[in-house]
Short mmCIF file of C-alpha atoms in Angstrom, two decimals:
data_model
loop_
_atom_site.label_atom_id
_atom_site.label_comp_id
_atom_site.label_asym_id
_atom_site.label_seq_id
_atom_site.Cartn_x
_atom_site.Cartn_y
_atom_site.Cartn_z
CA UNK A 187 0.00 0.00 0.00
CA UNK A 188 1.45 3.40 -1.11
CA UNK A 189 1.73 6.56 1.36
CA UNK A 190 -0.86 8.17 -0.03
CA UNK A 191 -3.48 5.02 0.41
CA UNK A 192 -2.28 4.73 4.00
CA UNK A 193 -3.54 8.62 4.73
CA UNK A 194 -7.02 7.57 3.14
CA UNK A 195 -7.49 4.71 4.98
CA UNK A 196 -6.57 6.34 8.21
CA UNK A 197 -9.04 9.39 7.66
CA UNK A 198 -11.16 6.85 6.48
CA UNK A 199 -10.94 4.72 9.76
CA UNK A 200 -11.54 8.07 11.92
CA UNK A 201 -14.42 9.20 10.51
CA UNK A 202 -16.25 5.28 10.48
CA UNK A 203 -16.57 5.80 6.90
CA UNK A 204 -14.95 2.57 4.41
CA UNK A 205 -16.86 4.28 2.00
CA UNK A 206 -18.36 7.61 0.49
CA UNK A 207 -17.73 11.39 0.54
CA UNK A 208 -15.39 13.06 3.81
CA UNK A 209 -15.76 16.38 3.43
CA UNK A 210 -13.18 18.91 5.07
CA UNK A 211 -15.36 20.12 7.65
CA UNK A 212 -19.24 19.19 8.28
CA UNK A 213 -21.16 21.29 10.53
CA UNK A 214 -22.47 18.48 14.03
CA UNK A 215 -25.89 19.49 15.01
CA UNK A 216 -26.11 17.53 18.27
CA UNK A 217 -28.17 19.34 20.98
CA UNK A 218 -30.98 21.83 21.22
CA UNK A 219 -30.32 23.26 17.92
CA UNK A 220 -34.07 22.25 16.54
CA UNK A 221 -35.77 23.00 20.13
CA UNK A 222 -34.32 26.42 19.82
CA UNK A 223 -35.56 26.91 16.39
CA UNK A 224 -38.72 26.15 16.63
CA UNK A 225 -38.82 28.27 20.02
CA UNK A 226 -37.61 31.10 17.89
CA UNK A 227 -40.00 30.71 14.78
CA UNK A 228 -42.89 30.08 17.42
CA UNK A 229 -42.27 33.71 18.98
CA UNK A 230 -42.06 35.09 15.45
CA UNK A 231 -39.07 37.02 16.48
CA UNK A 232 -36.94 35.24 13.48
CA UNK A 233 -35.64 38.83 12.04
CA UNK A 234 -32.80 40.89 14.02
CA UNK A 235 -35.05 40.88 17.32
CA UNK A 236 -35.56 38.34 19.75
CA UNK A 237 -34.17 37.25 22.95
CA UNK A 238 -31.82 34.54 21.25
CA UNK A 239 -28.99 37.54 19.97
CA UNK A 240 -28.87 38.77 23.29
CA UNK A 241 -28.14 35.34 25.01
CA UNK A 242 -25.81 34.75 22.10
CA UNK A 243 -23.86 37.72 22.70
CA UNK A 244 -23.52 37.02 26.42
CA UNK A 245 -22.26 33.48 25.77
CA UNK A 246 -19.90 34.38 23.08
CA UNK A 247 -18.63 37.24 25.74
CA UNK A 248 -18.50 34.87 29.38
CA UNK A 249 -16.58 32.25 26.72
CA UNK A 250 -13.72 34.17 25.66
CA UNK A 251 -13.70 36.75 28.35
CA UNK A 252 -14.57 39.83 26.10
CA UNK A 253 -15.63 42.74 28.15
CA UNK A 254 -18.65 42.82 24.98
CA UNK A 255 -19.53 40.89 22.10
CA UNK A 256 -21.60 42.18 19.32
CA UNK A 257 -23.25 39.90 16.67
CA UNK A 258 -23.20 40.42 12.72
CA UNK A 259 -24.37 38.70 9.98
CA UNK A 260 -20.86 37.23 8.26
CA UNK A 261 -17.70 37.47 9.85
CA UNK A 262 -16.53 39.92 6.95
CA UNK A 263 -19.05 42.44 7.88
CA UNK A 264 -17.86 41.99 11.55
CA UNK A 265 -14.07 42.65 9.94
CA UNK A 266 -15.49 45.93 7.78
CA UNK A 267 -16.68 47.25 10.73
CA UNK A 268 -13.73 46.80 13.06
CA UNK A 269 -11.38 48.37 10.81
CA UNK A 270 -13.87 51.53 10.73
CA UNK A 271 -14.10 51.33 14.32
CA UNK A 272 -10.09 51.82 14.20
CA UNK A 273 -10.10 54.56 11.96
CA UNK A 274 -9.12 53.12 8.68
CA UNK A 275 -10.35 55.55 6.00
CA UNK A 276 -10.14 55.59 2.03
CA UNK A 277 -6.56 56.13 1.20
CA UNK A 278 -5.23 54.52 4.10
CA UNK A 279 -2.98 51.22 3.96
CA UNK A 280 -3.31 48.25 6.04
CA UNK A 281 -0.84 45.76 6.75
CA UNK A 282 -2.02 41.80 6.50
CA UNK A 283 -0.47 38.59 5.54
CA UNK A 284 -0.59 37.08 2.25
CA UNK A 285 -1.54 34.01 3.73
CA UNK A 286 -5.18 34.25 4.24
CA UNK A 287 -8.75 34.08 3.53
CA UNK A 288 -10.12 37.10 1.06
CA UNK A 289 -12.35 37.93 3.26
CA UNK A 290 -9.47 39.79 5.18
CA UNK A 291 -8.65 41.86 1.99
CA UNK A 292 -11.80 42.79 0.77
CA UNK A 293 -12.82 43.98 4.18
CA UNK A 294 -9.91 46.05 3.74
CA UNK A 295 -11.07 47.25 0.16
CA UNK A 296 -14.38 47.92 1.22
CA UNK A 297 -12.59 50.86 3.46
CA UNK A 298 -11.13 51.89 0.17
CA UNK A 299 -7.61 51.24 1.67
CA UNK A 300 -4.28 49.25 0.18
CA UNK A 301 -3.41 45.67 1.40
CA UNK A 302 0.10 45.83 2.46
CA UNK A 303 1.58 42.35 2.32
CA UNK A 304 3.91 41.25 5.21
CA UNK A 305 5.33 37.87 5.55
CA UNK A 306 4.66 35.08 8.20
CA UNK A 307 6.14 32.61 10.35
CA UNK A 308 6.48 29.12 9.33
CA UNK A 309 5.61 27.47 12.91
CA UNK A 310 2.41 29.51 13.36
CA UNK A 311 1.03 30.72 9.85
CA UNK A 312 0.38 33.89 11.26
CA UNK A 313 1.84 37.02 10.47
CA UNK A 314 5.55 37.15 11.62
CA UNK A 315 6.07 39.83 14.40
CA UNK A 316 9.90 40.01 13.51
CA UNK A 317 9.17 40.44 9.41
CA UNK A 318 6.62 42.76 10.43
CA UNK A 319 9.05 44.80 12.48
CA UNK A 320 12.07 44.86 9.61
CA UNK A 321 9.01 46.14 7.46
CA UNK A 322 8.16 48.96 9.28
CA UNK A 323 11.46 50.19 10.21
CA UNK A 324 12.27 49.97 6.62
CA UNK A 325 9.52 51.69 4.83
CA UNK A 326 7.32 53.35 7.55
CA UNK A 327 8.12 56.85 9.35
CA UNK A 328 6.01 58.39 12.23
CA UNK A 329 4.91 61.66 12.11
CA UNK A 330 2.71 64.63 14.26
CA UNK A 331 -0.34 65.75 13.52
CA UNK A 332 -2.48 67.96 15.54
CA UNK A 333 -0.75 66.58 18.55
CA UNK A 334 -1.64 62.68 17.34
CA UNK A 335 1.16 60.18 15.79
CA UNK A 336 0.86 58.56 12.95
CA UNK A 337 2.66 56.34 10.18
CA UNK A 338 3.20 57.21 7.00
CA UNK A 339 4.51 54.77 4.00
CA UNK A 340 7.72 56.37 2.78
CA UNK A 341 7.61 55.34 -0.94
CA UNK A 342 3.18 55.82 -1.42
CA UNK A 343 3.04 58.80 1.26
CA UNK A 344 -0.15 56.94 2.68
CA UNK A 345 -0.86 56.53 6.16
CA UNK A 346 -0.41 53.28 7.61
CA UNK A 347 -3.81 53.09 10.11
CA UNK A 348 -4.21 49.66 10.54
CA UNK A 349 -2.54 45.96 10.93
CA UNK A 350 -4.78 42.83 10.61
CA UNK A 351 -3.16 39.57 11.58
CA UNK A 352 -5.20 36.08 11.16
CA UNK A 353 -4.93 33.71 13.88
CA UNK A 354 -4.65 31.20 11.05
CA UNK A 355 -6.67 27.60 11.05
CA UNK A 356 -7.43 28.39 14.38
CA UNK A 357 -3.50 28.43 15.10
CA UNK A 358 -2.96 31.52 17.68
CA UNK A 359 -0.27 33.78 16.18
CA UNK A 360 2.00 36.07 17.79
CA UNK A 361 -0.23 38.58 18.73
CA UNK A 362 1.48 40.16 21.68
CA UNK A 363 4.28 40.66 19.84
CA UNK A 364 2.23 42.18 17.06
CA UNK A 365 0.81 44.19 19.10
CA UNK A 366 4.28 45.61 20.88
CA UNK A 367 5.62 46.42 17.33
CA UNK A 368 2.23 48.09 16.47
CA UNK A 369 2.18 50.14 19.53
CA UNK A 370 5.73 51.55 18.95
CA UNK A 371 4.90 52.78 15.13
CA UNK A 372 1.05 54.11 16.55
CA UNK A 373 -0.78 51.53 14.20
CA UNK A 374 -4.10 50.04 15.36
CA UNK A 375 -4.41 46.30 15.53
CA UNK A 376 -7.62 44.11 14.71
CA UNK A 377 -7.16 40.66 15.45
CA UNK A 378 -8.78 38.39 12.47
CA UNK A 379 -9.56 35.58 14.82
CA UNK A 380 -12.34 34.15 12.11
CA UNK A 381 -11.61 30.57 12.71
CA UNK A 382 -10.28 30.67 15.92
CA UNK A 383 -12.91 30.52 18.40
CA UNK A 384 -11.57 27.89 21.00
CA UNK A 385 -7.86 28.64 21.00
CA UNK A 386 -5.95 30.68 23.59
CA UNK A 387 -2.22 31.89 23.49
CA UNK A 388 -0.66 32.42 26.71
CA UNK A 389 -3.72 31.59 28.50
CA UNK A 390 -6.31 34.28 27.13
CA UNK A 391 -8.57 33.67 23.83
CA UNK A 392 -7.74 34.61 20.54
CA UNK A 393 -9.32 38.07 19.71
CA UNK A 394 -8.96 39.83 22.72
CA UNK A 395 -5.54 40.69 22.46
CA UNK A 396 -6.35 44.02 20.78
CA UNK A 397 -8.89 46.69 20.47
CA UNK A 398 -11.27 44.83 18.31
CA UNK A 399 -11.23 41.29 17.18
CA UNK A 400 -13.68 38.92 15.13
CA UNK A 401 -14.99 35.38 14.79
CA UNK A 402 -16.93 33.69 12.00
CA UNK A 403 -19.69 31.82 11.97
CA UNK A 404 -19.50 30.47 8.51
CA UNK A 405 -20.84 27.01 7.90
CA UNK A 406 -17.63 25.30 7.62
CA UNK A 407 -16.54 26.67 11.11
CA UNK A 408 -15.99 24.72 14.46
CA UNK A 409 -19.45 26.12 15.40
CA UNK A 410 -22.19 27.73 13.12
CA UNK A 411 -25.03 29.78 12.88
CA UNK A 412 -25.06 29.30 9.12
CA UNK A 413 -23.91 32.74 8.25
CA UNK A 414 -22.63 35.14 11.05
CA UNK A 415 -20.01 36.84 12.84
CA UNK A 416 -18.76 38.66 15.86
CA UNK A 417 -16.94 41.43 17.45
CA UNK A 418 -15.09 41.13 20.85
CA UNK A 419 -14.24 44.31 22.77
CA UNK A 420 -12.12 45.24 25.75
CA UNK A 421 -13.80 48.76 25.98
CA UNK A 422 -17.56 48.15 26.38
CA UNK A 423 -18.33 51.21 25.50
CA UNK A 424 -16.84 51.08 21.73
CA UNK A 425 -18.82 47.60 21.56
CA UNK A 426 -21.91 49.88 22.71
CA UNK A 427 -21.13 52.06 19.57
CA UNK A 428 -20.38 48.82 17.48
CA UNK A 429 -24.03 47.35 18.29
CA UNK A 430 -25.71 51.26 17.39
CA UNK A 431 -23.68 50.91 13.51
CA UNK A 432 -24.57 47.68 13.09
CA UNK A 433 -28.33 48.68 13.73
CA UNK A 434 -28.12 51.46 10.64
CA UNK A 435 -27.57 53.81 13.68
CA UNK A 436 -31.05 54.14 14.37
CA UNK A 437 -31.61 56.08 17.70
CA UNK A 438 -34.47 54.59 20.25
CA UNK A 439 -38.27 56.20 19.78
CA UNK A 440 -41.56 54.46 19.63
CA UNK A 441 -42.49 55.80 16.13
CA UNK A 442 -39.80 58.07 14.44
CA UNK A 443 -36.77 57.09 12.49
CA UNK A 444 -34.16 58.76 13.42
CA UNK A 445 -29.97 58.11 12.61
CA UNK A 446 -27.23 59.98 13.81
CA UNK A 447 -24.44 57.99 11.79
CA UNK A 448 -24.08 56.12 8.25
CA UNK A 449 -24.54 52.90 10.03
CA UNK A 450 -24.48 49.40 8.37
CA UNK A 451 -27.31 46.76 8.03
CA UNK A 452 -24.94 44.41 9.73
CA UNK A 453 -27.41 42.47 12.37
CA UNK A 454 -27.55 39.14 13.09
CA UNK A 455 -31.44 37.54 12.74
CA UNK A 456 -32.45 36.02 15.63
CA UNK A 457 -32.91 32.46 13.89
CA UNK A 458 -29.59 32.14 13.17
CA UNK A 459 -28.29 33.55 16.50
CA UNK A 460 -30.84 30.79 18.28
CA UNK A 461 -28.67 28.40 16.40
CA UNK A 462 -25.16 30.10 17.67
CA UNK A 463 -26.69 29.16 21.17
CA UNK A 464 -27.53 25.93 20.70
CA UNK A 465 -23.79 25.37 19.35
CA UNK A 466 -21.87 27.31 22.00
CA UNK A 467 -23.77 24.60 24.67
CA UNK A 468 -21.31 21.60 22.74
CA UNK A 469 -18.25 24.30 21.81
CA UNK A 470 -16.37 22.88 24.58
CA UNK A 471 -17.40 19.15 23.51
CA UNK A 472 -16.26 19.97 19.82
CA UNK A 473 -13.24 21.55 21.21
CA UNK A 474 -12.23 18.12 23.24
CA UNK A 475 -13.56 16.03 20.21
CA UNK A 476 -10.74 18.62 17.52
CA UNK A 477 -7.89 18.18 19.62
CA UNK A 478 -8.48 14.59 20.50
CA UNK A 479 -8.18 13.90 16.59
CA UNK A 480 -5.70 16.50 15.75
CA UNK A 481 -3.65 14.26 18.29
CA UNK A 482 -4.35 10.96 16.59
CA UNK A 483 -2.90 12.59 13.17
CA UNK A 484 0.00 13.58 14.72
CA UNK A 485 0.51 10.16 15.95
CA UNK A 486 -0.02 8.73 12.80
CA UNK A 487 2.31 11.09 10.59
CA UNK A 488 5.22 11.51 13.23
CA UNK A 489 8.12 9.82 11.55
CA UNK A 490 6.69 10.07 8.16
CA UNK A 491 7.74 12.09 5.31
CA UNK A 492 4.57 14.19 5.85
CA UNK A 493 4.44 16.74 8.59
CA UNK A 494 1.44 17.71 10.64
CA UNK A 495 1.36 20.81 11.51
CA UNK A 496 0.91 20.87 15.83
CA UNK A 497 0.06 24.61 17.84
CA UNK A 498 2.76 26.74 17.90
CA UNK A 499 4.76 27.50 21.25
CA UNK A 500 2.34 29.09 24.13
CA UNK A 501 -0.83 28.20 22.46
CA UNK A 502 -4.00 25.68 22.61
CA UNK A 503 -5.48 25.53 19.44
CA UNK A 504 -9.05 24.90 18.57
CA UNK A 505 -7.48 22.86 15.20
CA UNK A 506 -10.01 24.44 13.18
CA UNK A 507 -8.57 22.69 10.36
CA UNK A 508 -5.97 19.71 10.46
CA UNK A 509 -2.90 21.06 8.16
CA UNK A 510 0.16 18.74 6.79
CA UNK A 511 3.26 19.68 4.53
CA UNK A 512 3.83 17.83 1.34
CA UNK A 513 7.82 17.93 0.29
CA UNK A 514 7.18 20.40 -2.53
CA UNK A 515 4.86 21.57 -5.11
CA UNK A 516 4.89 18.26 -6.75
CA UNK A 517 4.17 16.01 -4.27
CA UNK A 518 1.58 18.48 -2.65
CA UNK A 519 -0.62 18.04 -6.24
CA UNK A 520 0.06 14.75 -6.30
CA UNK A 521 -1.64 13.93 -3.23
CA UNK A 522 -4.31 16.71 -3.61
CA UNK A 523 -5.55 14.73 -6.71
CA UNK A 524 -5.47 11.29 -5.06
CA UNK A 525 -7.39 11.97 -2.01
CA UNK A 526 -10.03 14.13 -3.84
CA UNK A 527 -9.92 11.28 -6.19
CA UNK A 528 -10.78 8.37 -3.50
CA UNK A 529 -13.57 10.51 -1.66
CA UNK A 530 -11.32 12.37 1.22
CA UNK A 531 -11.74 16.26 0.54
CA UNK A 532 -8.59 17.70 1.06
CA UNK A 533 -7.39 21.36 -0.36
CA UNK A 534 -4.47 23.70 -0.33
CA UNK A 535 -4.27 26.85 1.12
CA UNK A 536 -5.50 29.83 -0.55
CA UNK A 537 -4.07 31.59 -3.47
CA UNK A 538 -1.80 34.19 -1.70
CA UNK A 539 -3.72 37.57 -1.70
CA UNK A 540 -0.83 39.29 -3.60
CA UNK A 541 -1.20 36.82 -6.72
CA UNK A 542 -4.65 37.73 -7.25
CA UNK A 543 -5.44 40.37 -10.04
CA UNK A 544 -7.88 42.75 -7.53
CA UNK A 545 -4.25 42.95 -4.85
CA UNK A 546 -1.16 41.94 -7.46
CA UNK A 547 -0.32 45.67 -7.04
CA UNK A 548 -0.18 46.00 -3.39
CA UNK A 549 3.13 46.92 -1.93
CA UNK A 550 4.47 43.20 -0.45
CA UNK A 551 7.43 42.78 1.74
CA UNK A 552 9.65 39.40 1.83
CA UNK A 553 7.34 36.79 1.97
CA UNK A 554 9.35 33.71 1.34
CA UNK A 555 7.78 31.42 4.26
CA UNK A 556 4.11 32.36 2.80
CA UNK A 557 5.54 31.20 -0.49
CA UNK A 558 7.03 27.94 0.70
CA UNK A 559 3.66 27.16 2.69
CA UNK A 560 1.41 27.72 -0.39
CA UNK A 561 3.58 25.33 -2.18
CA UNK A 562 3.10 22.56 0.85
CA UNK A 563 0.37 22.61 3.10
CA UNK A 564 -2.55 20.61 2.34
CA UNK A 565 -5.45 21.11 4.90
CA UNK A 566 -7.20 17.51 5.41
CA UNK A 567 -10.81 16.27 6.83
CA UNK A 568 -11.06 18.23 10.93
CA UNK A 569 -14.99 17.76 11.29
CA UNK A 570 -16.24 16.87 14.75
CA UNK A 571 -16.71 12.88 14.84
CA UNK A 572 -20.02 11.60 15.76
#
């Protein structure tokens, strides 16, 4: 039996499936999921009202230890908001990592700012505090204005407002280092923490490390509402502010409509936030049930060519998605067709954000490890087993 057939029929034994379709990552609807459904569809309260946000918030907040938690309807909304909430503004740039979902660059576009590419590190596939540093001091001066600092690209003249860093696969990156090298050059941070929910570095979650971060609730995710995201806050107050745009800044009355910001149609319906409740009840279940299989593939490729890709130093990770390096391009294709062909669903990581025609003329720093990962990592099947 080759290499490749051994992998299969491994996945294959996990999942107590000989035969059929794996897919990547299934959604496990286990607990009160329909109860709370037809609860919600009962009280008619299925739109963006109903007692089911609320609750959803709160255990979203008690679970990572945000000071607030505010609901949206995608988790690139959530990220579209946060950078406004920073002060990103048309013109602006924004640093990010190559390596990551598009939602992280078009939520940057939507600001009408520049992606700035910086590379990351190898052991966490987050951006790289150190490459992130060298870029800064390198292209990035600080100047006063009316008595605020600010950064300012050398070469474009843009202000540099912003960093987004992507807790990657639910593997916690660097972000107090981030966040240090940040501080020093006066650039906000917001913590793309999409798949993450579940993981902790240093002992505190994932997206709480800075001003503002976000979750996802995509389908795909370790739990789902469907569609949805969410902002964590340290300030309550800002998340106060958060919850009024998200609302199309519509100010309390009893009759009249009346806004006192552009605000954003960003709400969550209460039918998918009853849902989100029902799934935070089994997060920590789901979270036992990831780990306990990321462990068993670690196991099974530890002394083989293959690498699986364990949490970096100083973190717990929710192993959103099980990752393994291939020995180059070649062999990476190779086994991408033969486990798609035999039924596992397996896929590489994304196209790097810099190759693709709306961000190929973005400013990008060194980004050699994001290149070497995008030739190598495969992600393979990481749903919750039954």
């Amino acid at each position: 039996m080759s290499q490749f057939e051994n992998v299969v029929s491994f996945i294959r034994e996990q999942f107590s499936r000989p035969q059929g379709f794996i897919p990547l990552h299934e959604p496990r609807f286990g607990g009160n999921e329909k109860k709370y459904l037809l609860e919600c569809v009962d009280s008619t309260f299925v739109s963006s009202v109903g007692k089911f946000v609320d609750q959803f918030e709160e255990m979203v907040s008690e679970y990572t230890g945000a000071n607030k938690a505010v609901v949206c309807v995608n988790g690139t909304n959530a990220l579209h908001l946060a950078l406004r909430l920073v002060g990103v503004d048309s013109g602006d740039e924004v640093i990010t990592q190559p390596l990551t979902f598009i939602a992280t660059t078009n939520a940057i576009s939507y600001c009408g700012a520049h992606s700035v590419f910086v590379d990351v590190d190898k052991d966490t596939l987050g951006l790289s505090p150190s490459k992130l540093e060298e870029w800064l001091l390198e292209n990035v001066e600080v100047r006063e204005h009316n008595g605020e600092f600010f950064s300012f690209n050398k070469l474009t003249g843009r202000r540099v407002s912003a960093c987004v860093p992507m807790h990657t696969f639910g593997h916690p990156a660097r972000i107090d280092e981030i966040i240090k090298v940040c501080s020093k050059h006066h650039i906000k941070v917001v913590e793309d923490a999409a798949e993450s929910l579940g993981s902790f570095y240093k002992g505190k979650h994932t997206g709480t490390f800075s001003e503002v971060g976000v979750l996802s609730f995509n389908g795909n995710k370790t739990i789902t509402t469907g569609g949805g995201g969410m902002l964590l806050f340290r300030d309550e107050t800002l998340g106060e502010h958060a919850k009024h745009l998200t609302t199309q800044a519509k100010l309390p009355h009893k009759w009249e409509f009346r806004h006192d910001f552009i605000g954003y149609n960003y709400r969550m319906p209460n039918i998918n936030a009853a849902l989100g409740c029902a799934q935070m009840e089994q997060l920590p279940g789901f979270i036992t049930q990831k780990r306990q299989l990321a462990n068993k593939y670690k196991q099974f490729f530890s002394g083989s060519a293959i690498e699986f890709i364990d949490e970096p130093q100083n973190s717990e990770s929710n192993f959103w998605l099980n990752a393994i390096l291939l020995k180059n391009l070649e062999e990476r294709n190779q086994f991408l067709e033969f486990t798609n062909a035999n039924g596992v669903m397996t896929r590489p990581v994304w196209d790097l954000m810099n190759t693709l025609p709306m961000f190929n003329g973005c400013q990008v720093g060194d980004i050699s490890n994001s290149v070497w990962l995008a030739e190598r990592l495969v992600n393979i099947p990481s749903s919750v087993i039954e």
